[in-house]
Short mmCIF file of C-alpha atoms and ligand atoms in Angstrom, two decimals:
data_model
loop_
_atom_site.label_atom_id
_atom_site.label_comp_id
_atom_site.label_asym_id
_atom_site.label_seq_id
_atom_site.Cartn_x
_atom_site.Cartn_y
_atom_site.Cartn_z
CA MET A 38 -15.52 77.64 -73.24
CA GLU A 39 -13.18 77.52 -76.74
CA ALA A 40 -15.37 76.77 -79.55
CA ALA A 41 -15.59 73.15 -81.17
CA ASN A 42 -12.84 72.90 -83.54
CA ALA A 43 -15.16 70.24 -85.52
CA LYS A 44 -18.66 69.26 -86.13
CA ARG A 45 -18.28 65.95 -85.22
CA LEU A 46 -21.85 65.38 -84.30
CA GLN A 47 -23.54 67.00 -87.04
CA ASN A 48 -26.99 66.25 -87.83
CA GLN A 49 -27.28 63.89 -84.67
CA VAL A 50 -29.60 63.86 -82.09
CA ALA A 51 -28.72 63.48 -78.37
CA ILE A 52 -30.60 63.51 -75.19
CA VAL A 53 -28.65 64.84 -72.31
CA THR A 54 -30.32 63.85 -68.88
CA GLY A 55 -29.76 66.28 -65.73
CA ALA A 56 -28.69 69.21 -68.17
CA SER A 57 -29.49 72.30 -66.63
CA SER A 58 -26.27 72.65 -64.20
CA GLY A 59 -22.95 71.06 -63.93
CA ILE A 60 -21.60 68.45 -66.33
CA GLY A 61 -24.73 67.56 -67.86
CA GLN A 62 -24.83 71.14 -68.79
CA GLY A 63 -21.23 71.43 -70.07
CA ILE A 64 -22.03 68.14 -72.28
CA ALA A 65 -25.18 69.26 -73.86
CA ILE A 66 -23.60 72.27 -74.94
CA ARG A 67 -20.60 70.54 -76.41
CA LEU A 68 -22.43 68.22 -78.10
CA GLY A 69 -24.33 71.34 -79.65
CA GLN A 70 -21.45 72.75 -80.36
CA HIS A 71 -20.39 69.77 -82.42
CA GLY A 72 -23.52 69.86 -84.75
CA ALA A 73 -25.99 67.74 -82.46
CA ASN A 74 -29.47 68.79 -82.04
CA VAL A 75 -29.75 68.31 -78.11
CA VAL A 76 -32.48 67.51 -75.60
CA VAL A 77 -31.85 69.02 -72.75
CA ASN A 78 -33.50 67.21 -69.72
CA TYR A 79 -33.73 68.63 -66.40
CA HIS A 80 -35.97 67.74 -63.13
CA SER A 81 -36.32 71.24 -61.17
CA ASP A 82 -34.12 74.06 -62.61
CA ASP A 83 -36.09 76.06 -65.25
CA GLU A 84 -33.70 78.81 -65.67
CA GLY A 85 -30.44 76.18 -65.61
CA ALA A 86 -31.96 74.73 -68.26
CA GLN A 87 -33.20 77.31 -70.16
CA ALA A 88 -29.30 78.71 -69.82
CA THR A 89 -28.34 75.80 -71.40
CA LYS A 90 -30.72 75.91 -74.72
CA ASP A 91 -29.85 79.28 -75.42
CA GLN A 92 -26.07 78.86 -75.23
CA ILE A 93 -26.53 75.81 -77.44
CA GLU A 94 -28.62 77.97 -79.56
CA ALA A 95 -26.31 81.11 -79.71
CA ALA A 96 -23.70 78.42 -81.05
CA GLY A 97 -25.89 77.73 -84.08
CA GLY A 98 -27.05 74.62 -82.47
CA LYS A 99 -30.59 73.53 -81.86
CA ALA A 100 -32.43 72.62 -78.34
CA LEU A 101 -35.01 71.46 -76.93
CA VAL A 102 -35.75 71.35 -73.14
CA ILE A 103 -38.12 68.77 -71.22
CA LYS A 104 -39.04 68.54 -67.80
CA ALA A 105 -38.62 65.01 -66.79
CA ASP A 106 -38.23 63.11 -63.64
CA VAL A 107 -35.62 60.36 -65.05
CA SER A 108 -37.06 57.94 -62.01
CA LYS A 109 -40.31 58.00 -63.47
CA GLU A 110 -41.04 55.54 -65.96
CA GLU A 111 -43.89 57.51 -67.60
CA GLU A 112 -42.26 60.83 -67.58
CA VAL A 113 -38.82 58.89 -69.11
CA GLU A 114 -41.64 57.28 -71.86
CA ALA A 115 -43.18 60.94 -73.00
CA MET A 116 -39.78 62.54 -72.98
CA PHE A 117 -38.40 59.97 -75.59
CA GLN A 118 -41.61 60.29 -77.38
CA THR A 119 -41.13 64.14 -77.52
CA ALA A 120 -37.96 63.85 -78.39
CA LEU A 121 -38.47 61.52 -81.64
CA ASP A 122 -41.57 63.57 -82.64
CA THR A 123 -39.54 66.80 -82.55
CA PHE A 124 -36.37 65.82 -83.85
CA GLY A 125 -37.73 62.57 -85.84
CA THR A 126 -34.21 60.29 -84.90
CA LEU A 127 -32.28 59.41 -81.77
CA ASP A 128 -28.56 58.66 -82.02
CA ILE A 129 -26.90 59.86 -78.49
CA LEU A 130 -28.06 59.19 -74.77
CA VAL A 131 -25.79 60.82 -72.14
CA ASN A 132 -27.17 59.17 -69.05
CA ASN A 133 -25.76 61.88 -66.72
CA ALA A 134 -28.77 63.17 -64.13
CA GLY A 135 -27.50 61.96 -60.54
CA ILE A 136 -27.80 63.49 -57.16
CA GLN A 137 -26.35 63.10 -53.34
CA LYS A 138 -28.10 62.69 -50.59
CA ASP A 139 -25.52 62.03 -47.93
CA ALA A 140 -25.72 60.26 -44.25
CA ALA A 141 -23.93 57.93 -42.04
CA LEU A 142 -25.17 54.58 -42.80
CA VAL A 143 -26.94 54.57 -38.98
CA ASP A 144 -28.60 57.75 -40.00
CA MET A 145 -29.61 56.73 -43.75
CA THR A 146 -33.20 56.99 -44.09
CA LEU A 147 -34.77 55.06 -46.67
CA ASP A 148 -36.08 57.97 -48.70
CA GLN A 149 -32.82 59.25 -48.92
CA TRP A 150 -31.78 55.56 -50.04
CA ASN A 151 -34.54 55.63 -52.57
CA LYS A 152 -34.35 58.83 -53.87
CA VAL A 153 -30.06 58.00 -55.07
CA ILE A 154 -30.98 54.67 -55.98
CA GLY A 155 -34.10 56.17 -58.09
CA THR A 156 -32.35 59.08 -59.93
CA ASN A 157 -29.16 57.10 -60.33
CA LEU A 158 -29.56 53.81 -61.28
CA THR A 159 -33.29 53.19 -62.19
CA GLY A 160 -33.22 56.73 -64.24
CA PRO A 161 -30.36 55.20 -66.16
CA PHE A 162 -31.76 52.27 -66.74
CA LEU A 163 -35.39 53.31 -67.94
CA CYS A 164 -33.19 56.12 -70.39
CA ALA A 165 -31.24 53.49 -71.55
CA ARG A 166 -34.06 51.03 -72.26
CA ALA A 167 -36.10 53.32 -73.95
CA ALA A 168 -33.12 54.61 -76.30
CA SER A 169 -32.22 51.23 -77.13
CA LYS A 170 -35.99 50.38 -78.48
CA ILE A 171 -35.55 53.61 -80.66
CA PHE A 172 -31.50 52.95 -81.89
CA LEU A 173 -32.92 49.14 -82.69
CA LYS A 174 -35.93 50.00 -84.85
CA GLN A 175 -33.76 52.75 -86.77
CA GLY A 176 -30.85 50.92 -87.25
CA ILE A 177 -27.76 52.86 -88.58
CA ARG A 178 -27.86 55.94 -90.04
CA LYS A 179 -24.78 55.94 -92.31
CA GLU A 180 -25.12 59.15 -93.22
CA VAL A 181 -24.40 60.35 -89.73
CA SER A 182 -23.03 57.84 -87.58
CA ARG A 183 -21.01 54.13 -87.95
CA ALA A 184 -22.71 53.14 -84.60
CA ALA A 185 -26.49 52.15 -84.49
CA GLY A 186 -26.49 54.13 -81.60
CA LYS A 187 -24.38 55.29 -78.58
CA ILE A 188 -25.06 55.65 -74.67
CA ILE A 189 -22.70 57.26 -72.33
CA PHE A 190 -23.19 56.96 -68.58
CA ILE A 191 -21.58 59.42 -66.34
CA SER A 192 -20.68 57.37 -63.46
CA SER A 193 -18.12 58.76 -60.57
CA VAL A 194 -14.64 57.08 -59.44
CA HIS A 195 -16.91 56.08 -56.79
CA ASP A 196 -17.86 53.35 -59.02
CA ILE A 197 -14.67 51.58 -57.96
CA ILE A 198 -13.68 53.72 -54.67
CA PRO A 199 -15.72 52.92 -51.65
CA TRP A 200 -17.30 56.25 -49.88
CA ALA A 201 -17.82 56.29 -46.30
CA GLY A 202 -21.03 58.18 -45.47
CA HIS A 203 -22.37 57.86 -49.08
CA VAL A 204 -23.66 54.43 -49.33
CA ASN A 205 -26.18 55.32 -51.38
CA TYR A 206 -24.35 56.99 -53.91
CA ALA A 207 -21.49 54.48 -54.26
CA THR A 208 -23.86 51.65 -54.37
CA SER A 209 -25.64 53.59 -57.13
CA LYS A 210 -22.51 54.11 -59.11
CA GLY A 211 -21.13 50.65 -58.38
CA GLY A 212 -24.37 49.48 -59.74
CA VAL A 213 -23.96 51.85 -63.06
CA ALA A 214 -20.85 50.13 -63.84
CA MET A 215 -22.15 47.05 -63.94
CA MET A 216 -25.29 48.18 -66.09
CA MET A 217 -22.78 49.56 -68.47
CA LYS A 218 -20.79 46.76 -68.70
CA THR A 219 -23.87 44.46 -69.46
CA MET A 220 -25.88 46.78 -71.86
CA ALA A 221 -22.03 47.07 -73.65
CA GLN A 222 -22.27 43.39 -74.26
CA GLU A 223 -26.13 43.13 -75.02
CA LEU A 224 -26.03 45.82 -77.47
CA ALA A 225 -22.54 45.84 -79.34
CA PRO A 226 -23.99 42.85 -81.64
CA GLN A 227 -26.88 45.35 -82.88
CA GLY A 228 -23.93 47.94 -83.72
CA ILE A 229 -24.86 50.61 -80.16
CA ARG A 230 -21.95 51.26 -78.01
CA VAL A 231 -22.27 51.66 -74.78
CA ASN A 232 -19.63 53.36 -72.70
CA SER A 233 -19.40 55.46 -69.37
CA ILE A 234 -17.02 58.24 -68.07
CA SER A 235 -16.43 58.22 -64.24
CA PRO A 236 -15.39 61.27 -63.05
CA GLY A 237 -13.21 62.49 -60.17
CA ALA A 238 -13.74 65.90 -58.50
CA ILE A 239 -15.49 68.49 -60.83
CA LYS A 240 -16.63 71.79 -59.81
CA THR A 241 -20.34 71.77 -60.15
CA ASP A 242 -23.51 72.38 -57.50
CA ILE A 243 -23.23 68.78 -56.23
CA ASN A 244 -20.08 69.24 -54.24
CA LYS A 245 -20.15 73.06 -53.86
CA GLU A 246 -19.99 72.63 -50.34
CA ASP A 247 -16.76 70.54 -50.20
CA TRP A 248 -14.60 72.90 -53.07
CA SER A 249 -16.47 76.45 -52.13
CA SER A 250 -14.32 76.78 -48.52
CA ARG A 251 -10.43 76.93 -48.61
CA GLU A 252 -10.13 74.19 -46.17
CA GLY A 253 -12.50 71.92 -48.44
CA GLU A 254 -10.44 72.96 -51.72
CA GLU A 255 -7.85 72.02 -50.07
CA LYS A 256 -8.58 68.84 -49.11
CA MET A 257 -9.87 67.90 -52.37
CA LEU A 258 -6.72 68.88 -54.02
CA SER A 259 -4.65 66.95 -51.85
CA GLN A 260 -6.73 63.71 -53.47
CA ILE A 261 -5.91 64.98 -57.12
CA PRO A 262 -2.41 64.04 -58.51
CA TYR A 263 -2.96 66.28 -61.51
CA GLY A 264 -3.40 69.13 -58.91
CA ARG A 265 -6.34 70.73 -60.24
CA ILE A 266 -10.02 70.15 -59.61
CA GLY A 267 -11.72 69.46 -62.95
CA GLU A 268 -14.36 71.58 -64.70
CA PRO A 269 -17.59 70.52 -66.55
CA ASP A 270 -15.70 71.12 -70.11
CA ASP A 271 -13.03 68.07 -68.81
CA ILE A 272 -15.88 65.87 -68.78
CA ALA A 273 -17.88 67.07 -71.95
CA ARG A 274 -14.82 66.89 -73.88
CA VAL A 275 -14.45 62.84 -73.34
CA ALA A 276 -18.08 63.01 -74.12
CA ALA A 277 -18.27 64.56 -77.21
CA TRP A 278 -15.20 61.86 -78.44
CA LEU A 279 -16.98 59.10 -77.06
CA ALA A 280 -20.17 59.94 -79.12
CA SER A 281 -18.36 60.29 -82.40
CA ASP A 282 -16.80 58.31 -85.07
CA GLU A 283 -13.73 58.99 -83.61
CA ALA A 284 -14.65 56.14 -81.05
CA ASP A 285 -16.31 53.80 -83.05
CA TYR A 286 -14.11 51.07 -81.85
CA VAL A 287 -14.68 51.81 -78.00
CA ALA A 288 -17.36 49.72 -76.40
CA GLY A 289 -17.88 48.71 -72.93
CA ALA A 290 -15.20 50.98 -71.57
CA THR A 291 -14.96 53.29 -68.47
CA ILE A 292 -13.09 56.09 -69.04
CA TYR A 293 -11.66 57.76 -65.70
CA VAL A 294 -11.31 61.37 -66.05
CA ASP A 295 -10.20 62.34 -62.78
CA GLY A 296 -6.89 63.92 -62.93
CA GLY A 297 -5.53 60.78 -61.59
CA MET A 298 -7.73 60.47 -58.46
CA THR A 299 -8.28 56.88 -58.76
CA LEU A 300 -4.20 56.57 -58.97
CA PHE A 301 -4.64 56.67 -54.77
CA PRO A 302 -5.03 53.17 -53.47
CA SER A 303 -8.18 54.53 -51.15
CA PHE A 304 -9.54 57.69 -49.59
CA ALA A 305 -11.92 58.31 -46.74
CA GLU A 306 -14.12 61.19 -46.25
P1 LIG B 140 -25.50 69.21 -60.71
O1 LIG B 140 -24.86 70.29 -60.98
O2 LIG B 140 -26.02 69.00 -58.86
O3 LIG B 140 -26.22 68.46 -61.55
C1 LIG B 140 -27.00 67.52 -61.48
C2 LIG B 140 -28.06 67.42 -62.37
O4 LIG B 140 -29.12 66.19 -62.37
C3 LIG B 140 -28.97 68.85 -62.56
O5 LIG B 140 -29.25 69.17 -64.19
C4 LIG B 140 -30.26 68.27 -62.22
O6 LIG B 140 -31.49 68.88 -62.64
C5 LIG B 140 -30.41 66.79 -62.85
N1 LIG B 140 -31.40 65.75 -61.85
C6 LIG B 140 -31.32 65.46 -60.68
N2 LIG B 140 -32.19 64.54 -60.38
C7 LIG B 140 -32.89 64.56 -61.36
C8 LIG B 140 -34.23 63.63 -62.08
N3 LIG B 140 -34.78 62.86 -61.06
N4 LIG B 140 -34.38 63.59 -63.25
C9 LIG B 140 -33.92 64.49 -64.04
N5 LIG B 140 -32.68 65.48 -63.63
C10 LIG B 140 -32.36 65.42 -62.48
O7 LIG B 140 -24.18 68.01 -60.36
P2 LIG B 140 -23.07 67.42 -61.13
O8 LIG B 140 -21.78 67.26 -60.50
O9 LIG B 140 -23.23 67.85 -62.76
O10 LIG B 140 -23.47 65.55 -61.71
C11 LIG B 140 -24.13 65.05 -62.78
C12 LIG B 140 -23.79 63.82 -62.64
O11 LIG B 140 -22.00 63.73 -62.60
C13 LIG B 140 -24.26 62.94 -61.69
O12 LIG B 140 -24.34 61.78 -62.24
C14 LIG B 140 -23.15 62.98 -60.59
O13 LIG B 140 -23.04 61.97 -59.61
C15 LIG B 140 -21.59 62.91 -61.53
N6 LIG B 140 -20.43 62.89 -60.57
C16 LIG B 140 -20.29 64.49 -60.47
C17 LIG B 140 -19.00 64.49 -59.66
C18 LIG B 140 -18.71 65.62 -59.55
O14 LIG B 140 -17.60 66.15 -58.69
N7 LIG B 140 -19.17 66.57 -59.61
C19 LIG B 140 -18.22 63.67 -59.40
C20 LIG B 140 -18.46 62.27 -60.03
C21 LIG B 140 -19.42 62.27 -60.80
P3 LIG B 140 -32.11 69.88 -61.70
O15 LIG B 140 -31.49 70.72 -61.02
O16 LIG B 140 -33.26 70.62 -62.53
O17 LIG B 140 -33.04 69.32 -60.90
#
């Protein structure tokens, strides 16, 4: 990963959920490179979270690892309190943690539905609520940012593209799209910028089964006009920009970072 060219987030504090692997790991490292103190949230992958912390610290940043299930209210509240006790402030929340539990509609269990909705939809709600309370109390920290706080959702192209065989996941991301817009409208008057990034196909553990075979990779590539599958840092660079004052007039926006995938009218599994 190339070094960040400017420390746009110096002395800011960020919480990145699901930062033990994939896109969240990439974002946490990129924010750290830009000077932010980063809370590395995760759910089960101790080694992955530690690796994220190590890379942030190797780049000269500060990181704090916090294990918390974003779908559990008490764990989310405790995480935000620990972050505040450690770093004193909060400036950025990246709602990234997400899972898939795929099944055809007729086979989908209530547990598969509830787990995905809990992590992908309730989790971002709980985290955004906790972050907003802190941002509103804190007000604008003029020395570090023009905004009173920044919330970035990591949604998906499936917030607008249906996805047969993944009704729990697509529904969660459709919900994230409207949650983002509603929160953006509610919080913009208080100086809080809320936006989302909707990735296309990015090489991570969540879709490893799809891109690790030659056939799967070719199928994915056939849906991407730009001709390559994305990497976590493709998303991380946009997240770092959105979190910075360079995006100071961006509120309520969804940025599709997908190599042009959404240019196709539709596709099925
Ligand atoms: P990933 O590599 O599987 O990472 C998922 C992360 O979420 C892990 O750090 C995982 O932590 C964490 N997580 C899962 N459940 C959690 C919970 N209950 N509480 C806290 N953390 C939890 O997948 P990814 O591709 O980077 O996905 C990140 C986000 O991007 C997701 O919201 C996903 O929907 C979205 N996205 C991905 C793609 C893609 O092509 N990869 C495309 C569109 C959108 P542990 O491993 O520690 O459990």
